[in-house]
Amino acid sequence: MDHPAIAEGNVAVITGGASGIGLAVAKTLASKGMRICIADNNHDTLNEATKSLDGDPLVVVTDVSDRTSVESLKNEVLSRFGQVDILMNNAGTSIRGVTSFSAIEAWQQILGVNLWGVINGLQAFGELMVSQGRPGAIINTGSKQGLTNPPGNPAYNISKAGVRTLTESLAHELRAIDNCAITAHLLVPGFTYTGMIAKVIAERPPGAWLPEQVADLLLERLARGDFYIICPDNETTETIDHRRMQWNLDDILQGRPALSRWHADYAEDFRQFMDSED
Ligand code: NAI
C-alpha cells in the first residue's frame, strides 16, 4: 500500500519538476491519479514536461531561491487545487569547481537554490499542510555529498548537508504536533542520469540509475514509512554507502584528520575497511 497521501485526486507539488528525478516522480504520481503541480525555473523544459504528464498538470515558472516566487507558487496551487498533500522540494543546481575560495556569487547561487529553495518551500507550504488535518508527506532531496562531504564542491555539499539537517529537524517537529499526519522524508539519490548530469556527460554511464528507478524506490520506501531514503546505483551498493558513511563518522570518533577517506596516509586503511567482511 502506498503512503496515505498518495491517492487519486490528491495534490503533489514538485519543485525542479521539469526534468530528471522531479519529473519522474511527477509522472509516477500522475499515473496514480494525483493532481500535479510542477514548478521549475526552466521555461523550455517545463513546456516539454507538461506534454509528458497524464491529466492536466499545473505548471508554474518558479525560482525556488526567491521567497516571493515560491509564495506565488503557493497561491497558484491553492487557487487551482485548494490543497497540497505531497510537497517535494527537489529543485537543485550544481556548478563545477566551486571551492572554498570561489566567487561569492557561485556560493550564493548554489545555497540559494539547494538550501534556501527547500527552506522557502517548507515555509510556504508546511503549516498549510499541517492545518489541513490530513495525511501528507514532505520530501526533500538531499545528496550523498551532504552525508560524506567529498572534496571538490564544498558549496554543494554544505547545501545538501543543510537539507539533511533541516529535514531531520522537520521530522522531529512534525512528530511533536498533536494528531499531525504529515511525514518528512530525506530522499538521497545515488548517481542518476538526469539533466544535471547530461550537462557534463553526454551519454548515460553504466553506473548511473535512471530517474524512474529513483521514483520507484521513493514510492516503495515512502510506503514503508522510511525517513532516510538512500538510493543505490549500478556501481554503489547499500553496503558501500553504509561503509563510506561509517568511515566519515569514525573520523570524529577516532580523531582522524578531516576527510581521511581522501588522505594519502589513510588510503590503505580505508581500502581494507571497505573490503572487510563485516
Ligand atoms: P535535473 O537538472 O534534471 O533537475 C533539476 C531541476 O531543478 C531542473 O529542471 C532545473 O531547471 C530545476 N531548477 C534549478 N534551479 C532552479 C530554481 N532556482 N528554481 C526552480 N527550479 C530550478 O537534475 P536532477 O538530478 O533530477 O536533480 C534533482 C535533485 O536531485 C537535485 O536537488 C539534485 O541536487 C539531486 N541529486 C541528483 C543526483 C544525480 O546524480 N542526478 C544525485 C544526488 C542528488
Short mmCIF file of C-alpha atoms and ligand atoms in Angstrom, two decimals:
data_model
loop_
_atom_site.label_atom_id
_atom_site.label_comp_id
_atom_site.label_asym_id
_atom_site.label_seq_id
_atom_site.Cartn_x
_atom_site.Cartn_y
_atom_site.Cartn_z
CA MET A 1 0.00 0.00 0.00
CA ASP A 2 1.24 3.49 -0.88
CA HIS A 3 1.86 6.28 1.63
CA PRO A 4 -1.64 7.50 2.56
CA ALA A 5 -1.02 10.91 0.93
CA ILE A 6 -0.68 9.17 -2.43
CA ALA A 7 -4.29 8.84 -3.51
CA GLU A 8 -6.41 9.64 -6.52
CA GLY A 9 -7.39 13.32 -6.57
CA ASN A 10 -4.76 14.33 -4.00
CA VAL A 11 -2.28 17.04 -4.93
CA ALA A 12 1.51 16.89 -5.32
CA VAL A 13 3.73 19.94 -5.74
CA ILE A 14 7.17 19.13 -7.09
CA THR A 15 9.91 21.71 -7.49
CA GLY A 16 12.53 21.05 -10.14
CA GLY A 17 9.70 19.02 -11.67
CA ALA A 18 10.51 19.81 -15.29
CA SER A 19 13.37 17.34 -15.53
CA GLY A 20 15.15 14.32 -14.11
CA ILE A 21 14.10 12.93 -10.75
CA GLY A 22 11.34 15.51 -10.15
CA LEU A 23 9.71 14.77 -13.49
CA ALA A 24 9.96 11.01 -12.97
CA VAL A 25 8.20 11.35 -9.60
CA ALA A 26 5.58 13.66 -11.17
CA LYS A 27 4.84 11.05 -13.86
CA THR A 28 4.55 8.25 -11.32
CA LEU A 29 2.19 10.22 -9.07
CA ALA A 30 0.14 11.42 -12.06
CA SER A 31 -0.24 7.81 -13.20
CA LYS A 32 -1.81 7.10 -9.78
CA GLY A 33 -4.44 9.76 -10.41
CA MET A 34 -2.88 12.53 -8.36
CA ARG A 35 -3.23 16.13 -9.46
CA ILE A 36 0.23 17.50 -10.14
CA CYS A 37 1.92 20.87 -9.99
CA ILE A 38 5.42 21.07 -11.40
CA ALA A 39 7.39 24.17 -10.55
CA ASP A 40 10.67 24.97 -12.25
CA ASN A 41 12.64 27.96 -13.49
CA ASN A 42 13.34 26.47 -16.92
CA HIS A 43 10.53 27.52 -19.30
CA ASP A 44 11.63 25.23 -22.14
CA THR A 45 11.82 22.00 -20.18
CA LEU A 46 8.62 22.89 -18.31
CA ASN A 47 6.76 23.08 -21.63
CA GLU A 48 8.16 19.73 -22.74
CA ALA A 49 7.44 18.13 -19.37
CA THR A 50 3.79 19.17 -19.46
CA LYS A 51 3.24 17.13 -22.61
CA SER A 52 4.60 14.00 -20.94
CA LEU A 53 2.33 14.14 -17.85
CA ASP A 54 -1.07 12.45 -17.50
CA GLY A 55 -4.03 14.62 -16.52
CA ASP A 56 -3.99 18.39 -16.61
CA PRO A 57 -0.92 19.44 -14.62
CA LEU A 58 -0.47 22.89 -13.21
CA VAL A 59 2.82 24.28 -14.48
CA VAL A 60 4.32 27.23 -12.66
CA VAL A 61 7.50 29.06 -13.57
CA THR A 62 9.16 29.43 -10.19
CA ASP A 63 12.53 30.39 -8.85
CA VAL A 64 12.76 28.44 -5.60
CA SER A 65 15.56 30.66 -4.32
CA ASP A 66 13.15 33.61 -4.34
CA ARG A 67 10.65 33.59 -1.45
CA THR A 68 8.18 35.81 -3.34
CA SER A 69 8.21 33.45 -6.29
CA VAL A 70 7.53 30.46 -4.00
CA GLU A 71 4.68 32.35 -2.28
CA SER A 72 3.06 32.97 -5.68
CA LEU A 73 3.51 29.27 -6.46
CA LYS A 74 1.56 28.50 -3.30
CA ASN A 75 -1.19 30.93 -4.29
CA GLU A 76 -1.48 29.38 -7.75
CA VAL A 77 -1.62 25.86 -6.31
CA LEU A 78 -4.30 26.82 -3.81
CA SER A 79 -6.43 28.69 -6.30
CA ARG A 80 -6.31 25.75 -8.74
CA PHE A 81 -6.43 22.78 -6.37
CA GLY A 82 -7.28 24.12 -2.88
CA GLN A 83 -5.00 21.61 -1.11
CA VAL A 84 -1.49 20.14 -1.02
CA ASP A 85 -0.83 16.56 0.04
CA ILE A 86 2.72 15.96 -1.15
CA LEU A 87 5.44 18.58 -1.29
CA MET A 88 8.68 17.58 -2.93
CA ASN A 89 11.40 20.21 -2.51
CA ASN A 90 13.64 18.85 -5.19
CA ALA A 91 14.98 21.69 -7.37
CA GLY A 92 18.75 21.64 -7.39
CA THR A 93 21.74 23.03 -9.15
CA SER A 94 25.43 22.35 -9.26
CA ILE A 95 28.34 24.42 -10.51
CA ARG A 96 31.56 22.57 -11.05
CA GLY A 97 34.75 23.62 -9.35
CA VAL A 98 33.27 25.93 -6.72
CA THR A 99 35.85 25.66 -3.95
CA SER A 100 36.19 27.43 -0.61
CA PHE A 101 37.80 30.47 -2.26
CA SER A 102 35.50 30.74 -5.29
CA ALA A 103 33.42 33.81 -6.08
CA ILE A 104 30.63 34.58 -3.64
CA GLU A 105 28.05 34.66 -6.46
CA ALA A 106 28.56 30.96 -7.17
CA TRP A 107 28.16 30.16 -3.47
CA GLN A 108 25.01 32.24 -3.27
CA GLN A 109 23.51 30.57 -6.31
CA ILE A 110 24.11 27.04 -5.03
CA LEU A 111 22.96 27.75 -1.48
CA GLY A 112 20.08 29.88 -2.82
CA VAL A 113 18.60 27.06 -4.88
CA ASN A 114 19.60 23.93 -2.98
CA LEU A 115 19.18 25.10 0.61
CA TRP A 116 17.06 28.27 0.59
CA GLY A 117 14.85 26.68 -2.06
CA VAL A 118 13.97 23.92 0.39
CA ILE A 119 13.51 26.37 3.29
CA ASN A 120 11.27 28.56 1.09
CA GLY A 121 9.16 25.59 0.02
CA LEU A 122 8.82 24.35 3.57
CA GLN A 123 7.83 27.75 4.94
CA ALA A 124 5.34 28.43 2.16
CA PHE A 125 3.57 25.07 2.33
CA GLY A 126 4.44 23.34 5.62
CA GLU A 127 1.98 24.90 8.07
CA LEU A 128 -0.76 24.85 5.48
CA MET A 129 -0.28 21.10 5.08
CA VAL A 130 -0.39 20.56 8.83
CA SER A 131 -3.55 22.68 9.13
CA GLN A 132 -5.38 20.53 6.57
CA GLY A 133 -5.52 17.76 9.18
CA ARG A 134 -4.99 15.02 6.59
CA PRO A 135 -2.08 12.69 5.82
CA GLY A 136 0.69 14.32 3.83
CA ALA A 137 4.37 13.98 3.02
CA ILE A 138 7.19 16.47 2.67
CA ILE A 139 10.09 15.04 0.70
CA ASN A 140 13.34 16.99 0.47
CA THR A 141 16.01 15.91 -1.99
CA GLY A 142 19.45 15.73 -0.44
CA SER A 143 22.59 14.06 -1.69
CA LYS A 144 25.27 11.63 -0.56
CA GLN A 145 27.58 14.64 -0.83
CA GLY A 146 25.65 16.10 2.10
CA LEU A 147 26.34 12.94 4.10
CA THR A 148 30.01 12.26 3.34
CA ASN A 149 31.35 15.64 2.13
CA PRO A 150 33.65 14.54 -0.71
CA PRO A 151 36.29 17.13 -1.67
CA GLY A 152 35.79 19.41 -4.67
CA ASN A 153 32.45 21.11 -4.18
CA PRO A 154 32.00 22.42 -0.64
CA ALA A 155 29.15 24.78 -1.56
CA TYR A 156 27.05 21.91 -2.94
CA ASN A 157 27.99 19.67 -0.02
CA ILE A 158 27.03 22.33 2.53
CA SER A 159 23.71 22.94 0.79
CA LYS A 160 22.86 19.25 0.92
CA ALA A 161 24.14 18.80 4.49
CA GLY A 162 21.81 21.67 5.34
CA VAL A 163 18.90 19.90 3.66
CA ARG A 164 19.60 16.82 5.75
CA THR A 165 19.72 18.80 9.00
CA LEU A 166 16.58 20.73 8.14
CA THR A 167 14.65 17.60 7.19
CA GLU A 168 15.70 15.73 10.33
CA SER A 169 14.56 18.70 12.43
CA LEU A 170 11.31 18.88 10.50
CA ALA A 171 10.57 15.20 11.13
CA HIS A 172 11.07 15.78 14.85
CA GLU A 173 8.91 18.92 14.88
CA LEU A 174 6.08 17.19 12.99
CA ARG A 175 6.13 14.27 15.43
CA ALA A 176 5.59 16.74 18.27
CA ILE A 177 2.38 18.18 16.78
CA ASP A 178 -0.79 16.52 18.12
CA ASN A 179 -2.62 14.41 15.53
CA CYS A 180 -0.30 15.52 12.77
CA ALA A 181 -0.24 13.05 9.89
CA ILE A 182 2.41 14.84 7.83
CA THR A 183 5.62 12.85 7.50
CA ALA A 184 9.04 14.16 6.46
CA HIS A 185 11.50 12.25 4.29
CA LEU A 186 15.04 12.77 3.07
CA LEU A 187 15.50 11.44 -0.46
CA VAL A 188 19.15 10.80 -1.25
CA PRO A 189 19.56 9.77 -4.88
CA GLY A 190 22.59 7.80 -5.98
CA PHE A 191 24.30 8.61 -9.26
CA THR A 192 21.32 9.23 -11.55
CA TYR A 193 21.41 10.24 -15.20
CA THR A 194 19.38 13.45 -15.34
CA GLY A 195 19.53 16.91 -16.88
CA MET A 196 22.13 18.00 -14.34
CA ILE A 197 24.45 15.10 -15.24
CA ALA A 198 23.75 15.29 -19.01
CA LYS A 199 25.24 18.80 -18.99
CA VAL A 200 28.64 17.27 -18.24
CA ILE A 201 28.38 13.66 -19.50
CA ALA A 202 26.85 13.20 -22.97
CA GLU A 203 25.65 9.59 -22.53
CA ARG A 204 24.37 7.67 -19.52
CA PRO A 205 27.34 5.85 -17.92
CA PRO A 206 26.62 2.22 -16.96
CA GLY A 207 26.97 3.12 -13.26
CA ALA A 208 24.09 5.59 -13.30
CA TRP A 209 20.47 4.84 -12.47
CA LEU A 210 17.55 6.20 -14.45
CA PRO A 211 15.39 8.81 -12.69
CA GLU A 212 12.45 6.39 -12.93
CA GLN A 213 14.36 3.95 -10.69
CA VAL A 214 14.70 6.67 -8.06
CA ALA A 215 10.96 7.44 -8.32
CA ASP A 216 10.09 3.74 -7.89
CA LEU A 217 12.33 3.34 -4.85
CA LEU A 218 10.98 6.57 -3.35
CA LEU A 219 7.40 5.29 -3.51
CA GLU A 220 8.38 1.90 -2.13
CA ARG A 221 10.25 3.44 0.81
CA LEU A 222 7.55 6.05 1.49
CA ALA A 223 5.11 3.17 1.78
CA ARG A 224 7.42 1.60 4.38
CA GLY A 225 7.48 4.88 6.30
CA ASP A 226 11.25 5.35 5.96
CA PHE A 227 12.74 8.73 6.76
CA TYR A 228 16.12 8.16 5.08
CA ILE A 229 15.59 7.02 1.50
CA ILE A 230 19.12 6.42 0.27
CA CYS A 231 19.25 5.07 -3.26
CA PRO A 232 21.96 2.79 -4.57
CA ASP A 233 23.01 2.93 -8.22
CA ASN A 234 24.61 0.49 -10.62
CA GLU A 235 28.06 0.90 -9.04
CA THR A 236 27.33 1.78 -5.41
CA THR A 237 25.58 -0.78 -3.25
CA GLU A 238 23.89 -0.17 0.08
CA THR A 239 26.87 -1.82 1.81
CA ILE A 240 29.33 0.54 0.11
CA ASP A 241 27.22 3.53 1.15
CA HIS A 242 26.99 2.34 4.74
CA ARG A 243 30.75 1.85 4.98
CA ARG A 244 31.50 5.25 3.50
CA MET A 245 29.16 6.91 6.00
CA GLN A 246 30.63 4.89 8.86
CA TRP A 247 34.18 5.89 7.87
CA ASN A 248 33.16 9.56 7.90
CA LEU A 249 31.66 9.33 11.37
CA ASP A 250 34.70 7.41 12.58
CA ASP A 251 36.91 10.38 11.57
CA ILE A 252 35.30 12.17 14.51
CA LEU A 253 35.08 9.24 16.89
CA GLN A 254 38.65 8.06 16.24
CA GLY A 255 40.26 11.51 15.98
CA ARG A 256 41.46 11.05 12.42
CA PRO A 257 42.13 14.03 10.11
CA ALA A 258 39.07 15.51 8.38
CA LEU A 259 38.07 13.64 5.22
CA SER A 260 40.69 10.95 5.88
CA ARG A 261 39.00 8.85 3.20
CA TRP A 262 40.81 11.05 0.70
CA HIS A 263 44.05 11.42 2.76
CA ALA A 264 47.04 9.58 1.27
CA ASP A 265 48.18 8.35 4.73
CA TYR A 266 44.82 6.58 5.24
CA ALA A 267 44.35 5.17 1.73
CA GLU A 268 45.34 1.62 2.67
CA ASP A 269 43.27 1.63 5.91
CA PHE A 270 40.26 2.85 4.01
CA ARG A 271 40.70 0.22 1.32
CA GLN A 272 40.92 -2.54 3.94
CA PHE A 273 37.87 -1.18 5.76
CA MET A 274 35.84 -1.19 2.56
CA ASP A 275 36.98 -4.75 1.75
CA SER A 276 36.40 -6.14 5.26
CA GLU A 277 33.78 -8.84 5.74
CA ASP A 278 31.65 -7.23 8.48
P1 NAI B 1 17.82 17.96 -13.20
O1 NAI B 1 18.76 19.04 -13.66
O2 NAI B 1 17.30 17.03 -14.23
O3 NAI B 1 16.61 18.58 -12.38
C1 NAI B 1 16.77 19.70 -11.54
C2 NAI B 1 15.68 20.69 -11.88
O4 NAI B 1 15.77 21.81 -10.98
C3 NAI B 1 15.82 21.25 -13.30
O5 NAI B 1 14.61 21.09 -14.02
C4 NAI B 1 16.14 22.72 -13.07
O6 NAI B 1 15.62 23.58 -14.09
C5 NAI B 1 15.46 22.96 -11.72
N1 NAI B 1 15.97 24.17 -11.08
C6 NAI B 1 17.25 24.59 -10.97
N2 NAI B 1 17.29 25.79 -10.35
C7 NAI B 1 16.01 26.11 -10.04
C8 NAI B 1 15.41 27.23 -9.40
N3 NAI B 1 16.13 28.27 -8.95
N4 NAI B 1 14.06 27.23 -9.25
C9 NAI B 1 13.30 26.20 -9.71
N5 NAI B 1 13.82 25.14 -10.35
C10 NAI B 1 15.16 25.10 -10.51
O7 NAI B 1 18.66 17.17 -12.10
P2 NAI B 1 18.21 16.04 -11.06
O8 NAI B 1 19.38 15.16 -10.92
O9 NAI B 1 16.88 15.48 -11.39
O10 NAI B 1 18.11 16.89 -9.72
C11 NAI B 1 17.05 16.76 -8.79
C12 NAI B 1 17.64 16.81 -7.40
O11 NAI B 1 18.41 15.63 -7.17
C13 NAI B 1 18.58 17.99 -7.15
O12 NAI B 1 18.30 18.55 -5.88
C14 NAI B 1 19.95 17.35 -7.15
O13 NAI B 1 20.87 18.08 -6.38
C15 NAI B 1 19.64 15.99 -6.55
N6 NAI B 1 20.61 14.94 -6.77
C16 NAI B 1 20.86 14.46 -8.02
C17 NAI B 1 21.77 13.43 -8.20
C18 NAI B 1 22.08 12.87 -9.54
O14 NAI B 1 23.00 12.02 -9.66
N7 NAI B 1 21.37 13.27 -10.59
C19 NAI B 1 22.49 12.83 -7.05
C20 NAI B 1 22.13 13.40 -5.79
C21 NAI B 1 21.23 14.42 -5.66
#
